[in-house]
CSV table of N, CA and C in Angstrom, one decimal:
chain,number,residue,atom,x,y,z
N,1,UNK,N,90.8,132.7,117.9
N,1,UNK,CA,90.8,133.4,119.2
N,1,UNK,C,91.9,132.9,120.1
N,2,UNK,N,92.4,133.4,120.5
N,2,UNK,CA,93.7,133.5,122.2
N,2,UNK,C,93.5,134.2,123.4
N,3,UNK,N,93.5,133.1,124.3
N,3,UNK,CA,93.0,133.7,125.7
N,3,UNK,C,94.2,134.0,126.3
N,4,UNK,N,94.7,134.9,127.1
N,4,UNK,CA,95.2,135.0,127.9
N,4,UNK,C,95.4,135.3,129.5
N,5,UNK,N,95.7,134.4,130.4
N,5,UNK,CA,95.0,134.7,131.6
N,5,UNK,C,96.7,135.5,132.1
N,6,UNK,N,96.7,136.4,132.8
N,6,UNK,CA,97.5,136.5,133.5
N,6,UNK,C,97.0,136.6,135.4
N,7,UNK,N,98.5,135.7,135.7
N,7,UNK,CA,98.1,135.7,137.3
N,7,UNK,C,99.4,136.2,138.0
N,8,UNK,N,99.3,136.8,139.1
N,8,UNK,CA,99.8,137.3,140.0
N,8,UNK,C,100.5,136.3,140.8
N,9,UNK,N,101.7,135.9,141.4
N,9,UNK,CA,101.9,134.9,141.9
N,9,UNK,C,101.1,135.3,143.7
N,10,UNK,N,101.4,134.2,144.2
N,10,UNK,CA,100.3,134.0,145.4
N,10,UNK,C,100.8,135.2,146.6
N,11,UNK,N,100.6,135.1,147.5
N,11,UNK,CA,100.8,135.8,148.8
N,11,UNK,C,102.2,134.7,149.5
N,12,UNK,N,103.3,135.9,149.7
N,12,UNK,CA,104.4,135.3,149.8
N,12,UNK,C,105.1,136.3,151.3
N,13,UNK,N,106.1,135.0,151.5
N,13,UNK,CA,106.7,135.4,152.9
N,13,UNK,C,107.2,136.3,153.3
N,14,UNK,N,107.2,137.4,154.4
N,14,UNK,CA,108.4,138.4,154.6
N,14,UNK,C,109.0,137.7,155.7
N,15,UNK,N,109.3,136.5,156.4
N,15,UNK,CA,109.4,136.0,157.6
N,15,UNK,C,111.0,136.5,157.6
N,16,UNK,N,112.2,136.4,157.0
N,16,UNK,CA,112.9,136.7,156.8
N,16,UNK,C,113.6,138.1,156.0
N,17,UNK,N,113.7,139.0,157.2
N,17,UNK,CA,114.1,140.4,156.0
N,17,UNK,C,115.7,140.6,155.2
N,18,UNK,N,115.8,139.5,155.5
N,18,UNK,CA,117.6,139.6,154.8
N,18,UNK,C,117.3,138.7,153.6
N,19,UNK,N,116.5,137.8,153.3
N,19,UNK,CA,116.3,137.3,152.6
N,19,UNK,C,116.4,138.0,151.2
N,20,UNK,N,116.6,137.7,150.3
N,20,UNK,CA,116.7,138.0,148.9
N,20,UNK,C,115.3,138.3,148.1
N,21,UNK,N,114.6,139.3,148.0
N,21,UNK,CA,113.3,139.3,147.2
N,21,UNK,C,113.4,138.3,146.2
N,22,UNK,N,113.9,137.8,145.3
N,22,UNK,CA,114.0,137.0,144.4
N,22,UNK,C,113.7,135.4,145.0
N,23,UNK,N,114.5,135.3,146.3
N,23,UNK,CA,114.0,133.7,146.6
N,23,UNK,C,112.9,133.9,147.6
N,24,UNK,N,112.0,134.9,148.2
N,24,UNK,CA,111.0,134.4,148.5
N,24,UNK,C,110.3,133.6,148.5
N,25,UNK,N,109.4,132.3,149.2
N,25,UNK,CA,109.0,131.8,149.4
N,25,UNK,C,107.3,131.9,149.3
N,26,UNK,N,106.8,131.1,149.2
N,26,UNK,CA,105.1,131.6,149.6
N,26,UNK,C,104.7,131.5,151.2
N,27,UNK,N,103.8,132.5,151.7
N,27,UNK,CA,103.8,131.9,153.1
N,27,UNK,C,101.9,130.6,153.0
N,28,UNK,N,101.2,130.8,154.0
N,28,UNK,CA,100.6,129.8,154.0
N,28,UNK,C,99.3,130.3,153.5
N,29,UNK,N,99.2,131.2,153.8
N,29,UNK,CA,98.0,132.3,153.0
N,29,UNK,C,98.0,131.9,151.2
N,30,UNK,N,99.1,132.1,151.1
N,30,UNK,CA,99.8,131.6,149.4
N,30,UNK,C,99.4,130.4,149.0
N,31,UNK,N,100.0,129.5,149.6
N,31,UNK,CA,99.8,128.2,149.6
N,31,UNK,C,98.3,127.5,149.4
N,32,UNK,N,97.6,128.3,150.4
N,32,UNK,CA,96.2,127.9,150.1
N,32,UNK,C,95.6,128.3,148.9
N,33,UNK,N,95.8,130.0,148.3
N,33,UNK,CA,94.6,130.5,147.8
N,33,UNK,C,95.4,130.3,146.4
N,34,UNK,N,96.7,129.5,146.3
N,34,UNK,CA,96.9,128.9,144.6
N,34,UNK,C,96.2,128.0,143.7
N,35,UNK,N,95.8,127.2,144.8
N,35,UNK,CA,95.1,125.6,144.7
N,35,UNK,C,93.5,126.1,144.2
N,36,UNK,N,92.9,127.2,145.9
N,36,UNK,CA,91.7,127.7,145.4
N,36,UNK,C,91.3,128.3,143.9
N,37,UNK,N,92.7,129.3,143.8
N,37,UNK,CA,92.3,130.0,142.2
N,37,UNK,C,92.8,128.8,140.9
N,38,UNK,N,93.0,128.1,140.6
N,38,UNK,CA,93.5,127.7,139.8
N,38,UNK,C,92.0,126.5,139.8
N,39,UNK,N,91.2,126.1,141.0
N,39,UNK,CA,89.9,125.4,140.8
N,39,UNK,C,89.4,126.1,140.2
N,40,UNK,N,88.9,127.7,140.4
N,40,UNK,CA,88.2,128.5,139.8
N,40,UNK,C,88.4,128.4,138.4
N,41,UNK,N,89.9,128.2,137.7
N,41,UNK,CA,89.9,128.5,136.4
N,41,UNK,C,89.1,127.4,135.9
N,42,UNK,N,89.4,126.2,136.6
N,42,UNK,CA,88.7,125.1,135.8
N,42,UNK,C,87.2,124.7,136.2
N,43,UNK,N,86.6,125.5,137.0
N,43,UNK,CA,85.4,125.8,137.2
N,43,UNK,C,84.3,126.4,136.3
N,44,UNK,N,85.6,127.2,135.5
N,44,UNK,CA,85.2,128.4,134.3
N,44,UNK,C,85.5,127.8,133.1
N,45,UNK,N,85.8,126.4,132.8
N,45,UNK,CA,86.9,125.8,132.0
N,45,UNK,C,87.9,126.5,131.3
N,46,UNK,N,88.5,127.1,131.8
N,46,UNK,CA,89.8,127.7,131.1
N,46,UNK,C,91.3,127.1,131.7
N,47,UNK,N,91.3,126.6,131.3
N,47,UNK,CA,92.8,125.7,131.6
N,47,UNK,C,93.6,125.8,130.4
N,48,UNK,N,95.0,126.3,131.0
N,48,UNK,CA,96.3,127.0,129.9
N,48,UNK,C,96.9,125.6,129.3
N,49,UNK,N,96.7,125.7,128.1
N,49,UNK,CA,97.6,124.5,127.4
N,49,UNK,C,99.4,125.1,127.6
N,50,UNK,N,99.7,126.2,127.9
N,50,UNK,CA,101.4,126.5,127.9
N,50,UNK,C,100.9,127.6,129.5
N,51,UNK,N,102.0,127.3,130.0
N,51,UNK,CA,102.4,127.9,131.5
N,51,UNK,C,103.7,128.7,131.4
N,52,UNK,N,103.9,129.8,131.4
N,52,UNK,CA,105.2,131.2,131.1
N,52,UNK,C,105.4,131.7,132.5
N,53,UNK,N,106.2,131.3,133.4
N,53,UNK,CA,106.3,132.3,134.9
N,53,UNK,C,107.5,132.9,134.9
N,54,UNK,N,107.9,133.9,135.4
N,54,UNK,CA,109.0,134.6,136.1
N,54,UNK,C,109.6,133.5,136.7
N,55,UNK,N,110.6,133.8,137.0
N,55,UNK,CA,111.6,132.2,137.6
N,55,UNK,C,111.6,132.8,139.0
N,56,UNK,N,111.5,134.1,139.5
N,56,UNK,CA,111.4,134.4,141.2
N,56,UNK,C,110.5,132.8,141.8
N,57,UNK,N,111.0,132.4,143.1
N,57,UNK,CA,110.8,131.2,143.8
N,57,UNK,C,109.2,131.4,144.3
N,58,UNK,N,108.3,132.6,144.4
N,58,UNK,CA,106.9,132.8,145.0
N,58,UNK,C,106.2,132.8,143.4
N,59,UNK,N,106.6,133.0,142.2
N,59,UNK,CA,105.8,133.0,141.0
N,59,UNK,C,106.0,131.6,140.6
N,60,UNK,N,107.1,131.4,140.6
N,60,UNK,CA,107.3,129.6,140.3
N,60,UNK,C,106.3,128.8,140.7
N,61,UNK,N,106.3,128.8,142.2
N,61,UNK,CA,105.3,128.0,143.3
N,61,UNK,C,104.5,127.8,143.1
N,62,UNK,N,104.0,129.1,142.7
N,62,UNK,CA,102.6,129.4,142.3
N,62,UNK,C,101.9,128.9,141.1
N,63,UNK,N,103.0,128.8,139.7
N,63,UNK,CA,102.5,128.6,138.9
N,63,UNK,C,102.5,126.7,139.0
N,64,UNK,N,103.9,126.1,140.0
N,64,UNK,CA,103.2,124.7,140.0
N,64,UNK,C,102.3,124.2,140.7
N,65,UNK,N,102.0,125.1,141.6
N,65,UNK,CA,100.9,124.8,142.6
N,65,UNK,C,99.7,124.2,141.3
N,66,UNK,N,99.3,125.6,140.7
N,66,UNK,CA,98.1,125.9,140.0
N,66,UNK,C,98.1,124.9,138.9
N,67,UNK,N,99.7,124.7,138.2
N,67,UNK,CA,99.6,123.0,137.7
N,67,UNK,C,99.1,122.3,138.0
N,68,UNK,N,99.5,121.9,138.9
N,68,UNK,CA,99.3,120.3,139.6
N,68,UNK,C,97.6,120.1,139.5
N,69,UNK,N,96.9,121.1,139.7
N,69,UNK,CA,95.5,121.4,139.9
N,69,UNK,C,95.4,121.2,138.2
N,70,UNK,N,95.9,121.7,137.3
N,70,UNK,CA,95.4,121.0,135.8
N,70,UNK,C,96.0,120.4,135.0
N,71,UNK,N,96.7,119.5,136.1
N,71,UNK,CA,97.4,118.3,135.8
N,71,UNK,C,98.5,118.5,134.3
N,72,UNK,N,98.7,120.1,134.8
N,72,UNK,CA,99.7,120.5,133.4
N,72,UNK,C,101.4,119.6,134.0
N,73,UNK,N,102.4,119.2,133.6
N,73,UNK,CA,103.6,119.1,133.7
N,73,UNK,C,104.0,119.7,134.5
N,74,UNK,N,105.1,120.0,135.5
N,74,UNK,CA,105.5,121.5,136.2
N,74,UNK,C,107.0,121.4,135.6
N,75,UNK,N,107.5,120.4,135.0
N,75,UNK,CA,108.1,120.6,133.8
N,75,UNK,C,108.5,121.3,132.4
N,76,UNK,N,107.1,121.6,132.4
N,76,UNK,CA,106.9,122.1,131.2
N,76,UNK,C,106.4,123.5,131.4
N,77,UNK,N,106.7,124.1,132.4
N,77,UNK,CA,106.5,125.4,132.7
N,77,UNK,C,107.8,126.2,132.4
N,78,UNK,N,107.3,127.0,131.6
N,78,UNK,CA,108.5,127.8,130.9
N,78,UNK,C,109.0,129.0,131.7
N,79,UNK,N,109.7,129.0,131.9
N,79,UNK,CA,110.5,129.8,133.1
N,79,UNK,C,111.2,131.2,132.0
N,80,UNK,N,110.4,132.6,132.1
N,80,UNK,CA,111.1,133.4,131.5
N,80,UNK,C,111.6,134.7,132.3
N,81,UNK,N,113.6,134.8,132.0
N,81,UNK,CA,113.8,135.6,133.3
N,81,UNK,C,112.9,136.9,133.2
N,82,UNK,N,113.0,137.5,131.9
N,82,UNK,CA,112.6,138.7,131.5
N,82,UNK,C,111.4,139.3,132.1
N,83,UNK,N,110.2,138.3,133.0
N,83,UNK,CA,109.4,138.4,133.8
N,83,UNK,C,109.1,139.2,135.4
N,84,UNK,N,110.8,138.7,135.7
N,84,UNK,CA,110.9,138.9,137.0
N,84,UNK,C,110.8,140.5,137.4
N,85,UNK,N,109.6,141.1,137.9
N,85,UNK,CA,109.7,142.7,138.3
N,85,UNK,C,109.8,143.7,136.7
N,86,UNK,N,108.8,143.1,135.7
N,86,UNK,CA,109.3,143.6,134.5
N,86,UNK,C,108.3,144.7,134.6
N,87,UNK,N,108.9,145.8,133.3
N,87,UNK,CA,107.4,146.6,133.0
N,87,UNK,C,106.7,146.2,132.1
N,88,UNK,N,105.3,146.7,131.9
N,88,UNK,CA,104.3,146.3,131.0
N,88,UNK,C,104.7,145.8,129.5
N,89,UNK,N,105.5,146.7,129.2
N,89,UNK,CA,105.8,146.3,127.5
N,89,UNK,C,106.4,145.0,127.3
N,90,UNK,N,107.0,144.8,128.4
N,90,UNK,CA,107.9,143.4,128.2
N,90,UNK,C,107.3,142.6,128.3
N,91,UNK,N,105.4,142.4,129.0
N,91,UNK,CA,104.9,141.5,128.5
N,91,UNK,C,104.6,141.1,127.0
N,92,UNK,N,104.6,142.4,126.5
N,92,UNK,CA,104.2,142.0,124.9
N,92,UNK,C,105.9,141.4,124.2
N,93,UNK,N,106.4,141.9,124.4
N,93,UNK,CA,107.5,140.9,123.7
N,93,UNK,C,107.6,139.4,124.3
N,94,UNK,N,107.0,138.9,125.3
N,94,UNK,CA,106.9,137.8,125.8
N,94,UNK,C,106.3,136.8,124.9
N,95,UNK,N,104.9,138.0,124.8
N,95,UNK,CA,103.7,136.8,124.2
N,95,UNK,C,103.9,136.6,122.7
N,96,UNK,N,105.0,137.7,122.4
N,96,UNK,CA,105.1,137.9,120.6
N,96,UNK,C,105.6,136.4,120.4
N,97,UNK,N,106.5,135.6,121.3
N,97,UNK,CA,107.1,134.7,121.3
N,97,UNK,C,106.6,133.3,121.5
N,98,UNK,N,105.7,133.3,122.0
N,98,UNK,CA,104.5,132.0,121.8
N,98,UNK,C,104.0,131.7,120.6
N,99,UNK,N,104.2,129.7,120.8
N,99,UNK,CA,103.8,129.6,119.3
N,99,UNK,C,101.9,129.1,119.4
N,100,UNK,N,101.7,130.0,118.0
N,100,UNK,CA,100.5,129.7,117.6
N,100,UNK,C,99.4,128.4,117.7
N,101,UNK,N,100.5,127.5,118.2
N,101,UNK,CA,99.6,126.5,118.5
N,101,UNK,C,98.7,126.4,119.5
N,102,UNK,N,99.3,127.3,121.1
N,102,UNK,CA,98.3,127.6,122.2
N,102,UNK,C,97.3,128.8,122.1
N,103,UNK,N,96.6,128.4,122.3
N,103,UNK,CA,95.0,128.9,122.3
N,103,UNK,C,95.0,129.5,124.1
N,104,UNK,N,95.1,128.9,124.7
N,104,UNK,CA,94.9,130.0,126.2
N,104,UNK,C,96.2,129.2,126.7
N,105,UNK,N,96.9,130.8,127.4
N,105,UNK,CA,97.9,130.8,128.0
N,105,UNK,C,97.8,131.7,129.0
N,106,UNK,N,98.8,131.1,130.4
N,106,UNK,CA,98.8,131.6,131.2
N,106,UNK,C,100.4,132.2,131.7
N,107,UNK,N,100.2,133.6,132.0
N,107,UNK,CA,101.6,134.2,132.4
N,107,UNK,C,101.5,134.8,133.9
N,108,UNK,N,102.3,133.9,134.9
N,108,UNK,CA,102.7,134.8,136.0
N,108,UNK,C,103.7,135.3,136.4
N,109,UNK,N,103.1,136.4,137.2
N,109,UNK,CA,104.6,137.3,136.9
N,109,UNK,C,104.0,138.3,138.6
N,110,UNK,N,104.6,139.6,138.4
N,110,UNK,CA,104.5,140.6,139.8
N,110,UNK,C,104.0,141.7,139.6
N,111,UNK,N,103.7,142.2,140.7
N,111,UNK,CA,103.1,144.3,140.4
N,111,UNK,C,104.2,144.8,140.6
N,112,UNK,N,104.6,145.9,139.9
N,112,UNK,CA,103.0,146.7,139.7
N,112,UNK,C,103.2,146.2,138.1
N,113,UNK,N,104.0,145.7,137.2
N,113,UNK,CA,104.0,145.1,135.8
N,113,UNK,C,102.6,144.6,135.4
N,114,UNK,N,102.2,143.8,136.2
N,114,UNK,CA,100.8,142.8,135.9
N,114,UNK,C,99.9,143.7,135.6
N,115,UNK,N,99.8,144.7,137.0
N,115,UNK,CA,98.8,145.4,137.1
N,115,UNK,C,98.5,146.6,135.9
N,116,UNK,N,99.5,146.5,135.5
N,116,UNK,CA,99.9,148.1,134.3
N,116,UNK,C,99.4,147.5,133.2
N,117,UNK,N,100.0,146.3,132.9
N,117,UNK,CA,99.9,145.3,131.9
N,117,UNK,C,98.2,145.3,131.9
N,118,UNK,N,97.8,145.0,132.5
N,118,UNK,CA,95.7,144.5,132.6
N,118,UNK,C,95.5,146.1,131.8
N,119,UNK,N,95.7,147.0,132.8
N,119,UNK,CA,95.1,148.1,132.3
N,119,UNK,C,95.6,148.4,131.0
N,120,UNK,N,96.5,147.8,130.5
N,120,UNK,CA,96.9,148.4,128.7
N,120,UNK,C,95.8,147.8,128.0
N,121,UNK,N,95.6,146.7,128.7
N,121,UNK,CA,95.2,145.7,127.6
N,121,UNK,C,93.7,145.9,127.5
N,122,UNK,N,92.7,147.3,127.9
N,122,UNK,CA,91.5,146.9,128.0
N,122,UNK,C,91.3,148.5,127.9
N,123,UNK,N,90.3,148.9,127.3
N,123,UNK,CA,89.5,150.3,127.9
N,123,UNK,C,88.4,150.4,129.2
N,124,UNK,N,87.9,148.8,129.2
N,124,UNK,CA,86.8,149.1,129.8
N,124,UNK,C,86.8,149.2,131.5
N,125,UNK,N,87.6,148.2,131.7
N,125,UNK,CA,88.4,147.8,133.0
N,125,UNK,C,89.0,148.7,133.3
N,126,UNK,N,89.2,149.3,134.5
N,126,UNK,CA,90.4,149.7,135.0
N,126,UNK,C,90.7,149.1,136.6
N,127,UNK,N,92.1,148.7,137.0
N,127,UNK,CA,92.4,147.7,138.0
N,127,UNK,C,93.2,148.9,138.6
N,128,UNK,N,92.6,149.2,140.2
N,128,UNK,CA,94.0,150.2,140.7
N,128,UNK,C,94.9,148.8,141.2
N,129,UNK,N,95.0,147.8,141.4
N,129,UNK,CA,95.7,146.2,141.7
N,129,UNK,C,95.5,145.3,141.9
N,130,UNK,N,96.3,144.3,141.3
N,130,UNK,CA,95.8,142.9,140.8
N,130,UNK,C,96.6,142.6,142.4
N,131,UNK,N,95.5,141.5,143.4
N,131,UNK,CA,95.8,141.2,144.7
N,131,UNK,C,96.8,139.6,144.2
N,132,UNK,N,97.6,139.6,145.1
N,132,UNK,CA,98.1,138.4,144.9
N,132,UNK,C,97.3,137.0,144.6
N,133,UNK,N,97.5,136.1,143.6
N,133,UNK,CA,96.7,135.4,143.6
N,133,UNK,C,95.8,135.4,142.6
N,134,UNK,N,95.4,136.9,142.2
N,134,UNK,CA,94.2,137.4,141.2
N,134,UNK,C,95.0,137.0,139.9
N,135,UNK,N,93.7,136.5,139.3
N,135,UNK,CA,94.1,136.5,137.6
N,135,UNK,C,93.3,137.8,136.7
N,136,UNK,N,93.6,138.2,135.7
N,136,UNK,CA,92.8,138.8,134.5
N,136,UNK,C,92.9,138.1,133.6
N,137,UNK,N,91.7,137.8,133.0
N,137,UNK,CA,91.6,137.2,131.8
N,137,UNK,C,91.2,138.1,130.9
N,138,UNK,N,91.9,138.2,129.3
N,138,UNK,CA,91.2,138.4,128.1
N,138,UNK,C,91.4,137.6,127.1
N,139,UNK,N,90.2,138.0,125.8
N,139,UNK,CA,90.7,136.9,124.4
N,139,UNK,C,90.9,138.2,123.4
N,140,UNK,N,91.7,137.7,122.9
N,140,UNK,CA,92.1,138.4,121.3
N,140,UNK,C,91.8,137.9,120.2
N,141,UNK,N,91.4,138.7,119.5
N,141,UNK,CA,90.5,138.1,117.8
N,141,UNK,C,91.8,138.2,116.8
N,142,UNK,N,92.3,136.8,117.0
N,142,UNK,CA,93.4,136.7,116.4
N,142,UNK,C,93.9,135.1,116.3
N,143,UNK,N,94.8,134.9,115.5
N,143,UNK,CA,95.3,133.7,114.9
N,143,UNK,C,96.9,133.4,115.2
N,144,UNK,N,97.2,134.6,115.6
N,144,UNK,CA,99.1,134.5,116.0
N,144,UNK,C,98.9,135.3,117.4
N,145,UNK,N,99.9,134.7,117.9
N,145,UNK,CA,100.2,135.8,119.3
N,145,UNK,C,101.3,137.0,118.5
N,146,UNK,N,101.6,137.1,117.9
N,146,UNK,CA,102.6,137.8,116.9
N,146,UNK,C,101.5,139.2,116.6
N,147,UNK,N,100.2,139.0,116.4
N,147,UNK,CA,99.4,140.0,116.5
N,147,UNK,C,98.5,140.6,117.7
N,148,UNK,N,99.0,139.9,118.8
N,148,UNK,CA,98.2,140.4,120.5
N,148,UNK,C,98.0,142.0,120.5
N,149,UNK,N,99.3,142.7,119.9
N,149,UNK,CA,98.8,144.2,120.5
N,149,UNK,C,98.0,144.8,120.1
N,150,UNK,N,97.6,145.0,118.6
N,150,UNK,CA,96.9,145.5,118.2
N,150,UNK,C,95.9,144.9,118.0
N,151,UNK,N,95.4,143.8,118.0
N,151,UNK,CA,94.4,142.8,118.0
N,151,UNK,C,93.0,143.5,118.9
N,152,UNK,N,91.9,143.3,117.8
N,152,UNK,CA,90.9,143.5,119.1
N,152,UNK,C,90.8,143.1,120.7
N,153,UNK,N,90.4,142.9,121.3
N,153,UNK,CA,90.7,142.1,122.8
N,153,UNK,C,89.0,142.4,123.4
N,154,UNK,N,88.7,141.3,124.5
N,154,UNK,CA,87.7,141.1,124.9
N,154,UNK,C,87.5,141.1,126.4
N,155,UNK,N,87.6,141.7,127.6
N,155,UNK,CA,87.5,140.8,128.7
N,155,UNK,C,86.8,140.3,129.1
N,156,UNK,N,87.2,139.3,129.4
N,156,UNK,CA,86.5,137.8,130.2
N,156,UNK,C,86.4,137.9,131.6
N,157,UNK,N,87.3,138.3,132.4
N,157,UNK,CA,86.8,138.2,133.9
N,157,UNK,C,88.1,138.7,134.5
N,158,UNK,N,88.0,139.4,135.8
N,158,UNK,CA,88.7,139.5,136.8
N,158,UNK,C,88.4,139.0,137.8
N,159,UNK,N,89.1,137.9,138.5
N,159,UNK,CA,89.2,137.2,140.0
N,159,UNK,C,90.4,137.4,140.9
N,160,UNK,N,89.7,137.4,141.4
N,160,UNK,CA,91.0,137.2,143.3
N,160,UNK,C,90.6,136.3,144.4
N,161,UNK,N,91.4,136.2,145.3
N,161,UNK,CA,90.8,134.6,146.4
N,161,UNK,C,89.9,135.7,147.2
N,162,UNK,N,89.4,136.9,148.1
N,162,UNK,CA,88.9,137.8,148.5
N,162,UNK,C,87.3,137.9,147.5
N,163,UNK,N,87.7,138.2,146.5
N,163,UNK,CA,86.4,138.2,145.8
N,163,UNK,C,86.3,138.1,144.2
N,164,UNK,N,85.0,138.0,143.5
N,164,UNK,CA,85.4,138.1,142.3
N,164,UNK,C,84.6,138.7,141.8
N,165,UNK,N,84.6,139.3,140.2
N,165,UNK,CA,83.9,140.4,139.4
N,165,UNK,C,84.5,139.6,138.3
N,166,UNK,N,83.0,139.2,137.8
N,166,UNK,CA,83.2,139.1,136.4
N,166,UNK,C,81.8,140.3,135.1
């Protein structure tokens, strides 16, 4: 089995409108509710042995924030550009790419990709948007990520800092 959580990076700044969407920032809303969600995961014990973010500067943040919280490396956070504002499909060529040694992994990235991305991945769920911050979790009855798409799949839970449904 392979879990996959994907998360949304956090609630980020518009304080600057000339600013570059790409180096956004997180504002403080962000800041807080990375730390909160990322307890949650280990509340649930699901903590990602491999971390895959978008290299945008609010998904980064986010994803070291949520490190530091499971004492993952923020080193060892794999930075993939192909992330940044992608569409849905491009997550599966992402995950084709992980080696079979991680068992739950986590990918952050942006909407509306994320959000498209959840709803491929499930019949039973449907998400009109993953809120910043929010993770989806599912597992796949599977042995390679090489087999994610067609793989059975199960969901596990949808959270956000506002509320949760599992």
């Amino acid at each position: 089995m392979k879990t996959l959580l994907l998360i949304r990076h956090a609630k980020s700044s518009w304080n600057d409108p000339d600013m570059d969407d790409f180096d956004r920032p997180l504002n403080k809303r962000g800041k807080q509710n990375a730390p909160e969600m990322a307890a949650r995961l280990l509340h649930k014990g699901m903590v990602p042995q491999l971390i895959i973010s978008s290299p945008a500067k609010r998904t980064r943040t986010t994803a070291k924030i949520m490190a530091r919280e499971w004492k993952y490396p923020k080193e060892a956070i794999l930075l993939e550009d192909e992330l940044y504002l992608c569409y849905a499909s491009t997550f599966l060529k992402v995950i084709t790419k992980i080696d079979d040694d991680f068992d739950v992994v986590a990918i952050f990235a942006h909407n509306p990709g994320i959000t498209d991305f959840a709803n491929y991945l499930t019949e039973e769920i449907r998400i009109d948007n993953v809120p910043t911050a929010g993770i989806f979790a599912i597992e796949a009855d599977i042995h390679s990520w090489k087999d994610f798409d067609r793989a059975p799949k199960k969901f596990l839970f949808f959270d956000y800092p506002k509320q949760e449904v599992v």
